[in-house]
Coordinates of C-alpha atoms in Angstrom, one line a residue:
M1 CA -52.6 -11.5 7.3
S2 CA -52.2 -7.8 8.4
N3 CA -50.5 -7.2 11.7
L4 CA -50.9 -3.8 13.3
K5 CA -47.7 -4.3 15.4
R6 CA -45.5 -4.1 12.3
K7 CA -45.2 -2.0 9.2
P8 CA -47.3 -3.3 6.3
R9 CA -45.3 -5.5 3.9
I10 CA -45.6 -4.3 0.3
L11 CA -44.4 -6.0 -2.8
L12 CA -43.9 -3.7 -5.8
I13 CA -43.6 -5.6 -9.1
G14 CA -42.0 -3.9 -12.1
G15 CA -40.9 -5.1 -15.5
S16 CA -38.2 -3.6 -17.7
S17 CA -35.4 -1.9 -15.7
T18 CA -34.2 0.6 -18.3
R19 CA -34.4 4.3 -17.5
S20 CA -38.1 4.7 -18.3
G21 CA -41.4 5.7 -16.8
V22 CA -42.4 2.7 -14.8
P23 CA -39.0 2.3 -12.9
R24 CA -39.2 6.1 -12.2
H25 CA -42.7 5.7 -10.8
L26 CA -41.6 2.8 -8.6
T27 CA -38.7 4.9 -7.4
H28 CA -41.1 7.6 -6.4
L29 CA -43.2 5.0 -4.5
C30 CA -40.2 3.7 -2.7
K31 CA -39.0 7.1 -1.6
A32 CA -42.4 8.1 -0.4
L33 CA -43.2 4.8 1.5
K34 CA -39.8 3.6 2.7
D35 CA -40.4 4.9 6.2
R36 CA -44.0 3.7 6.4
A37 CA -43.8 0.2 5.0
D38 CA -41.5 -2.7 4.5
I39 CA -41.0 -2.7 0.8
T40 CA -39.6 -5.3 -1.7
V41 CA -39.2 -4.4 -5.3
L42 CA -39.0 -7.0 -8.1
S43 CA -37.8 -6.2 -11.6
D44 CA -36.0 -7.7 -14.5
R45 CA -32.2 -7.3 -14.5
N46 CA -31.3 -3.8 -13.6
Q47 CA -30.2 -1.6 -16.6
G48 CA -30.1 1.7 -14.8
G49 CA -33.7 2.2 -14.0
F50 CA -33.5 1.0 -10.4
D51 CA -30.1 2.5 -9.5
E52 CA -31.7 4.9 -7.1
V53 CA -33.9 2.2 -5.6
Q54 CA -30.8 0.2 -4.7
T55 CA -29.6 3.1 -2.6
L56 CA -32.8 3.2 -0.5
T57 CA -33.8 1.2 2.6
V58 CA -35.8 -1.2 0.5
T59 CA -35.2 -4.7 -0.8
H60 CA -34.6 -5.0 -4.6
R61 CA -34.7 -8.4 -6.3
E62 CA -34.2 -9.3 -9.9
I63 CA -36.2 -11.9 -11.8
S64 CA -35.2 -12.4 -15.4
G65 CA -38.2 -12.4 -17.8
L66 CA -40.4 -9.7 -16.1
A67 CA -39.7 -7.4 -19.0
T68 CA -42.0 -7.9 -22.0
T69 CA -40.7 -10.8 -24.0
L70 CA -41.7 -12.9 -27.0
S71 CA -40.2 -16.0 -25.3
P72 CA -42.9 -18.2 -23.6
L73 CA -40.2 -20.0 -21.7
R74 CA -38.8 -16.8 -20.1
S75 CA -42.3 -15.8 -19.2
L76 CA -43.0 -19.2 -17.6
R77 CA -39.8 -19.0 -15.5
A78 CA -40.7 -15.5 -14.4
L79 CA -44.2 -16.7 -13.5
L80 CA -42.9 -19.5 -11.3
A81 CA -40.3 -17.2 -9.6
L82 CA -43.0 -14.6 -9.0
R83 CA -45.3 -17.1 -7.5
S84 CA -42.6 -18.3 -5.1
E85 CA -41.8 -14.8 -4.0
I86 CA -45.4 -13.9 -3.3
Q87 CA -46.1 -17.2 -1.5
C88 CA -43.1 -16.9 0.7
G89 CA -43.1 -13.2 1.4
D90 CA -45.9 -12.8 3.9
Y91 CA -47.0 -9.6 2.1
D92 CA -50.0 -7.5 3.0
L93 CA -50.2 -5.9 -0.4
V94 CA -49.0 -7.1 -3.8
W95 CA -48.9 -4.2 -6.2
A96 CA -48.1 -5.0 -9.9
H97 CA -46.9 -2.4 -12.5
A98 CA -46.0 -2.7 -16.2
R99 CA -47.8 -4.8 -18.8
L100 CA -46.3 -8.3 -18.4
P101 CA -46.1 -8.3 -14.5
V102 CA -49.7 -7.2 -14.3
I103 CA -50.7 -10.1 -16.5
L104 CA -48.5 -12.7 -14.8
T105 CA -49.7 -11.7 -11.3
R106 CA -53.3 -11.9 -12.3
V107 CA -52.8 -15.3 -14.0
L108 CA -51.1 -16.9 -11.0
W109 CA -53.3 -15.4 -8.3
H110 CA -55.8 -18.3 -7.9
T111 CA -52.9 -20.7 -7.6
L112 CA -51.7 -19.1 -4.3
P113 CA -52.7 -20.7 -1.0
K114 CA -55.2 -18.7 1.2
P115 CA -55.1 -16.3 2.9
R116 CA -53.8 -14.2 0.0
P117 CA -52.5 -10.7 0.3
R118 CA -54.4 -7.8 -1.3
L119 CA -53.9 -7.4 -5.0
T120 CA -53.5 -4.0 -6.7
V121 CA -52.4 -3.3 -10.2
T122 CA -51.5 0.0 -11.9
F123 CA -52.3 0.5 -15.5
H124 CA -49.5 2.7 -16.9
G125 CA -51.7 3.6 -19.9
L126 CA -54.3 1.4 -21.6
P127 CA -53.1 -1.1 -24.2
F128 CA -56.3 -0.8 -26.3
T129 CA -56.2 2.9 -27.0
Q130 CA -55.4 4.7 -30.3
G131 CA -51.7 4.5 -31.3
H132 CA -51.2 0.8 -30.6
H133 CA -51.2 -1.6 -33.5
V134 CA -54.8 -2.6 -34.4
V135 CA -54.2 -6.3 -33.7
S136 CA -52.6 -5.4 -30.4
R137 CA -55.6 -3.3 -29.4
I138 CA -58.1 -6.0 -30.3
T139 CA -56.1 -8.7 -28.5
S140 CA -55.5 -6.6 -25.4
R141 CA -59.1 -5.7 -25.1
A142 CA -60.2 -9.4 -25.4
L143 CA -57.5 -10.5 -22.9
E144 CA -58.6 -7.8 -20.4
H145 CA -62.2 -9.0 -20.6
L146 CA -61.1 -12.6 -20.1
M147 CA -58.9 -11.8 -17.1
L148 CA -61.6 -9.7 -15.5
R149 CA -64.1 -12.6 -16.0
L150 CA -61.8 -15.4 -14.7
G151 CA -59.2 -13.5 -12.6
P152 CA -59.2 -12.3 -9.0
R153 CA -60.8 -9.3 -7.5
M154 CA -58.4 -6.4 -7.3
D155 CA -57.8 -2.7 -6.8
A156 CA -57.1 -1.0 -10.1
I157 CA -55.1 2.2 -10.3
F158 CA -55.1 4.6 -13.3
L159 CA -52.9 7.5 -14.0
T160 CA -55.7 9.9 -14.9
E161 CA -59.4 10.2 -14.3
A162 CA -60.0 10.0 -18.1
Q163 CA -58.1 6.7 -18.3
K164 CA -60.2 5.3 -15.5
N165 CA -63.4 6.3 -17.2
L166 CA -62.2 5.0 -20.6
Y167 CA -61.3 1.6 -19.0
L168 CA -64.7 1.3 -17.3
K169 CA -66.4 2.2 -20.6
H170 CA -64.7 -0.8 -22.3
V171 CA -65.7 -3.4 -19.8
S172 CA -69.1 -4.8 -18.8
R173 CA -70.9 -4.0 -15.6
R174 CA -70.6 -7.6 -14.4
D175 CA -66.8 -7.5 -15.0
V176 CA -66.3 -4.1 -13.4
E177 CA -67.8 -5.4 -10.2
K178 CA -64.6 -7.3 -9.6
L179 CA -62.5 -4.2 -9.1
R180 CA -62.2 -1.0 -7.2
P181 CA -60.8 1.8 -9.4
H182 CA -58.6 4.6 -8.1
V183 CA -56.6 7.4 -9.6
L184 CA -52.9 8.1 -8.7
N185 CA -51.0 10.2 -11.3
N186 CA -47.3 10.6 -11.8
C187 CA -45.1 13.3 -10.3
S188 CA -41.5 14.5 -10.8
D189 CA -38.7 15.4 -8.4
V190 CA -35.9 16.8 -10.6
G191 CA -35.2 19.5 -8.0
P192 CA -33.3 22.7 -8.5
L193 CA -31.5 23.1 -11.8
P194 CA -27.8 24.0 -12.1
Q195 CA -26.8 27.3 -13.4
V196 CA -25.8 27.4 -17.1
R197 CA -22.9 29.7 -17.8
H198 CA -22.9 29.7 -21.5
R199 CA -26.3 29.1 -23.1
S200 CA -26.6 28.2 -26.8
K201 CA -27.8 30.9 -29.1
R202 CA -30.0 28.3 -30.7
T203 CA -33.5 27.4 -29.5
R204 CA -32.8 24.0 -27.9
L205 CA -35.6 21.4 -27.8
V206 CA -35.0 18.3 -25.8
M207 CA -36.6 14.8 -26.0
T208 CA -36.3 12.0 -23.4
G209 CA -37.3 8.4 -24.1
R210 CA -36.0 5.1 -25.4
V211 CA -36.0 4.2 -29.1
S212 CA -39.2 2.3 -29.7
Y213 CA -42.3 2.1 -31.8
Q214 CA -44.2 3.9 -29.0
K215 CA -41.9 6.9 -28.8
N216 CA -42.1 7.5 -32.6
L217 CA -38.8 9.4 -32.8
I218 CA -38.8 9.6 -36.5
A219 CA -41.8 11.9 -36.3
A220 CA -39.5 14.3 -34.4
A221 CA -37.1 14.2 -37.4
R222 CA -39.9 15.0 -39.8
L223 CA -41.0 17.9 -37.6
F224 CA -37.5 19.2 -37.1
A225 CA -37.0 19.3 -40.9
H226 CA -39.5 22.2 -41.0
L227 CA -38.1 24.2 -38.0
P228 CA -35.8 27.2 -38.6
E229 CA -32.0 26.8 -38.7
S230 CA -31.9 28.5 -35.3
Y231 CA -33.3 25.4 -33.7
Q232 CA -31.4 22.5 -32.1
L233 CA -32.8 19.0 -31.1
D234 CA -31.2 16.9 -28.4
L235 CA -32.3 13.2 -27.8
Y236 CA -31.7 11.4 -24.5
G237 CA -32.7 7.9 -23.6
P238 CA -31.7 4.2 -24.2
G239 CA -30.8 3.7 -27.9
T240 CA -30.7 7.3 -28.9
D241 CA -26.9 7.2 -29.3
E242 CA -27.0 4.2 -31.7
P243 CA -25.8 4.7 -35.3
Y244 CA -29.0 3.3 -36.8
L245 CA -31.1 6.1 -35.3
R246 CA -28.8 8.7 -36.8
E247 CA -29.1 6.9 -40.1
S248 CA -32.9 7.0 -39.8
F249 CA -32.8 10.7 -39.1
A250 CA -30.5 11.3 -42.0
R251 CA -33.3 10.0 -44.4
H252 CA -35.5 12.9 -43.4
L253 CA -33.0 15.7 -42.7
S254 CA -30.5 17.6 -44.8
A255 CA -26.8 17.2 -43.9
T256 CA -26.8 20.6 -42.3
A257 CA -29.9 20.0 -40.3
L258 CA -28.5 16.7 -39.0
T259 CA -25.6 18.5 -37.5
R260 CA -28.1 20.3 -35.3
V261 CA -29.4 17.1 -33.8
G262 CA -27.6 15.6 -30.7
F263 CA -27.8 11.8 -30.2
H264 CA -26.8 11.5 -26.5
G265 CA -28.0 8.1 -25.2
P266 CA -29.2 7.5 -21.6
T267 CA -28.6 10.1 -18.9
D268 CA -28.9 10.0 -15.1
D269 CA -28.7 13.8 -14.7
M270 CA -32.1 15.2 -15.9
A271 CA -31.5 18.4 -14.0
A272 CA -28.4 19.2 -16.2
V273 CA -30.3 18.3 -19.4
L274 CA -33.3 20.4 -18.6
A275 CA -31.2 23.4 -17.4
K276 CA -29.8 23.7 -21.0
A277 CA -33.1 23.3 -22.7
D278 CA -35.6 25.9 -24.0
G279 CA -38.5 23.5 -24.6
Y280 CA -39.6 19.9 -24.4
L281 CA -40.7 17.8 -27.3
L282 CA -42.6 14.5 -27.3
T283 CA -43.9 12.6 -30.4
S284 CA -45.2 9.3 -28.9
R285 CA -48.0 7.3 -30.5
Y286 CA -49.4 6.5 -27.0
E287 CA -48.5 7.2 -23.4
G288 CA -49.9 6.7 -19.9
L289 CA -48.8 10.0 -18.3
P290 CA -45.3 10.8 -19.5
I291 CA -43.0 11.6 -16.6
G292 CA -40.5 13.2 -19.0
A293 CA -43.0 15.9 -19.8
I294 CA -43.8 16.4 -16.2
E295 CA -40.1 16.8 -15.4
A296 CA -39.9 19.4 -18.1
M297 CA -42.9 21.2 -16.6
E298 CA -41.2 21.2 -13.2
A299 CA -38.2 22.9 -14.9
G300 CA -40.5 25.6 -16.3
L301 CA -40.2 24.6 -19.9
P302 CA -42.9 24.9 -22.6
A303 CA -44.1 21.5 -23.9
I304 CA -44.8 20.4 -27.4
L305 CA -46.8 17.1 -27.1
P306 CA -48.8 14.8 -29.4
K307 CA -52.6 15.0 -29.1
I308 CA -53.1 11.5 -27.6
E309 CA -55.1 10.1 -24.8
G310 CA -52.2 10.1 -22.4
T311 CA -51.4 13.8 -22.8
H312 CA -54.8 15.4 -22.6
S313 CA -54.5 16.3 -19.0
L314 CA -51.0 17.8 -19.4
L315 CA -52.1 19.9 -22.4
S316 CA -55.1 21.2 -20.5
Q317 CA -53.0 22.1 -17.4
H318 CA -49.8 23.4 -19.0
P319 CA -50.1 27.2 -19.8
Y320 CA -47.4 27.1 -22.4
S321 CA -48.1 23.9 -24.4
L322 CA -48.9 22.8 -28.0
G323 CA -50.8 19.7 -29.1
L324 CA -49.3 18.1 -32.3
N325 CA -51.4 16.3 -34.9
L326 CA -48.3 14.7 -36.4
T327 CA -49.9 14.5 -39.8
D328 CA -49.1 18.0 -41.2
F329 CA -45.5 18.5 -40.0
E330 CA -45.2 21.9 -41.6
R331 CA -48.2 23.2 -39.7
D332 CA -47.0 21.6 -36.5
A333 CA -43.7 23.4 -36.9
V334 CA -45.4 26.8 -37.3
G335 CA -47.2 26.2 -34.1
A336 CA -44.0 25.1 -32.3
V337 CA -42.2 28.3 -33.4
S338 CA -45.1 30.4 -32.2
L339 CA -45.2 28.7 -28.8
M340 CA -41.5 29.1 -28.3
S341 CA -41.6 32.8 -29.3
R342 CA -44.4 33.5 -26.9
T343 CA -42.5 31.7 -24.1
Q344 CA -39.3 33.5 -24.8
E345 CA -41.1 36.9 -24.9
N346 CA -42.6 36.3 -21.4
G347 CA -39.3 35.1 -20.0
D348 CA -39.2 34.4 -16.2
A349 CA -42.9 35.1 -15.9
A350 CA -43.6 32.2 -18.2
R351 CA -41.4 29.9 -16.2
R352 CA -43.1 30.8 -13.0
E353 CA -46.5 30.2 -14.5
I354 CA -45.5 26.8 -15.8
R355 CA -44.0 25.8 -12.4
L356 CA -47.2 27.0 -10.6
A357 CA -49.3 24.7 -12.8
W358 CA -46.8 21.8 -12.1
A359 CA -47.0 22.4 -8.4
K360 CA -50.8 22.3 -8.3
S361 CA -51.0 18.8 -9.9
Y362 CA -47.6 17.1 -10.1
S363 CA -45.3 18.1 -7.2
P364 CA -44.1 15.4 -4.9
E365 CA -45.8 17.0 -1.9
V366 CA -49.2 16.9 -3.6
W367 CA -48.6 13.4 -5.0
M368 CA -47.6 12.0 -1.6
C369 CA -50.9 13.3 0.0
D370 CA -52.8 11.2 -2.5
L371 CA -50.4 8.2 -2.3
H372 CA -50.5 8.0 1.5
R373 CA -54.3 8.1 1.5
L374 CA -54.4 5.4 -1.1
V375 CA -51.9 3.1 0.7
A376 CA -53.8 3.5 4.0
D377 CA -56.9 2.4 2.2
L378 CA -55.2 -0.6 0.5
T379 CA -53.3 -1.9 3.6
I380 CA -56.0 -1.2 6.3
A381 CA -59.4 -1.5 4.6
P382 CA -61.1 -4.8 4.3
N383 CA -60.4 -6.9 1.2
V384 CA -61.8 -5.9 -2.2
T385 CA -65.6 -5.5 -2.3
N386 CA -67.9 -4.7 -5.2
E387 CA -67.5 -1.0 -4.5
T388 CA -66.4 1.0 -7.5
T389 CA -65.8 4.5 -6.0
S390 CA -62.7 6.5 -6.4
L391 CA -60.7 7.9 -3.5
P392 CA -62.5 10.5 -1.3
N393 CA -61.0 14.0 -1.5
K394 CA -60.1 14.3 2.1
A395 CA -56.7 15.9 1.7
E396 CA -57.5 19.2 0.1
P397 CA -56.2 21.4 3.0
Q398 CA -52.9 19.4 3.0
R399 CA -52.7 19.7 -0.8
K400 CA -53.1 23.5 -0.7
F401 CA -50.4 23.8 1.9
A402 CA -48.1 21.5 -0.2
I403 CA -48.7 23.7 -3.3
E404 CA -47.9 26.9 -1.5
G405 CA -44.7 25.5 -0.1
S406 CA -43.3 23.9 -3.3
I407 CA -43.0 26.8 -5.8
A408 CA -39.5 28.0 -6.3
S409 CA -39.1 31.7 -7.3

């Protein structure tokens, strides 16, 4: 199916199109690959997450039902539309992201006529880790075993080495022979921050994320109740400006404390948000590798993150970070105040140290080195074998150059 006389044709399949992590990851992929490949992006109806994709030289199509839904009929319609797109698209590589699109693509694969394109899926976090509902964890693990047993051979991409190893630990050797695992993390590209003329005298913590069980925003309210009166909390993301969230916070905060919480809703200007912030807060029950925290790291902000599987690498790499247990909120608040005091005492030196750590692991330049090697492997190498090796580390000289050139003063 591949043709060396043309660019490889790549189909990227996403799910929900709100302003969230997977659409941002797909946007990064499109920006990095648009000149190297002929790219088509599928998603559910755009709700802001793919606004930037629609400005690029890529094709964006919408299929209702690709976002996670409880409606079997919507999922069936999405499955049929997805099958038609893959069958007619003459793609070299089909690359699925988000929970439902990954499942749908693997389910329909054997129904496609041969020759089929190469299949790759990215696991944006594992659905059977701690933090998910117990029934969901058990069901997801059983489903993954079944799909590996009956489904197609594929390349599987994980956001961290730890997630890859955890996944392999949970599946049998016979099943794992049907995939080739790789690691490609997230990055951020917020860019230079605008100058802030009048900074608040309060210590401003910012959170980014939609209102959901996963993001666990009420834990932020319980933590904020123990922070000093000099602290302010600002929430950005889909649903954060809804009255019911304010009412939920009011159950855990005094009337005075509630006045120090901003409920702002979605934003398309992260640079402006981060420029006004003193620190970044996340209270999720589970994550893949949170792009919001990486964006804050790019901005030089200290990070207050939950101790969960998806934040381990960030906590170990971030020089000004705190891991929250989210069980003893008074103790967590003491740790948060200590971290913020240490960061503020070190001033610009702290910011530079944080940005250096970001540049080594999460800058676009470093990320693109890994991405281009991966895509070359996926679009040129023979179809999936029983090999289970990760990507070779051939780009270290390029990575070093990228790091040195990406750190702002």
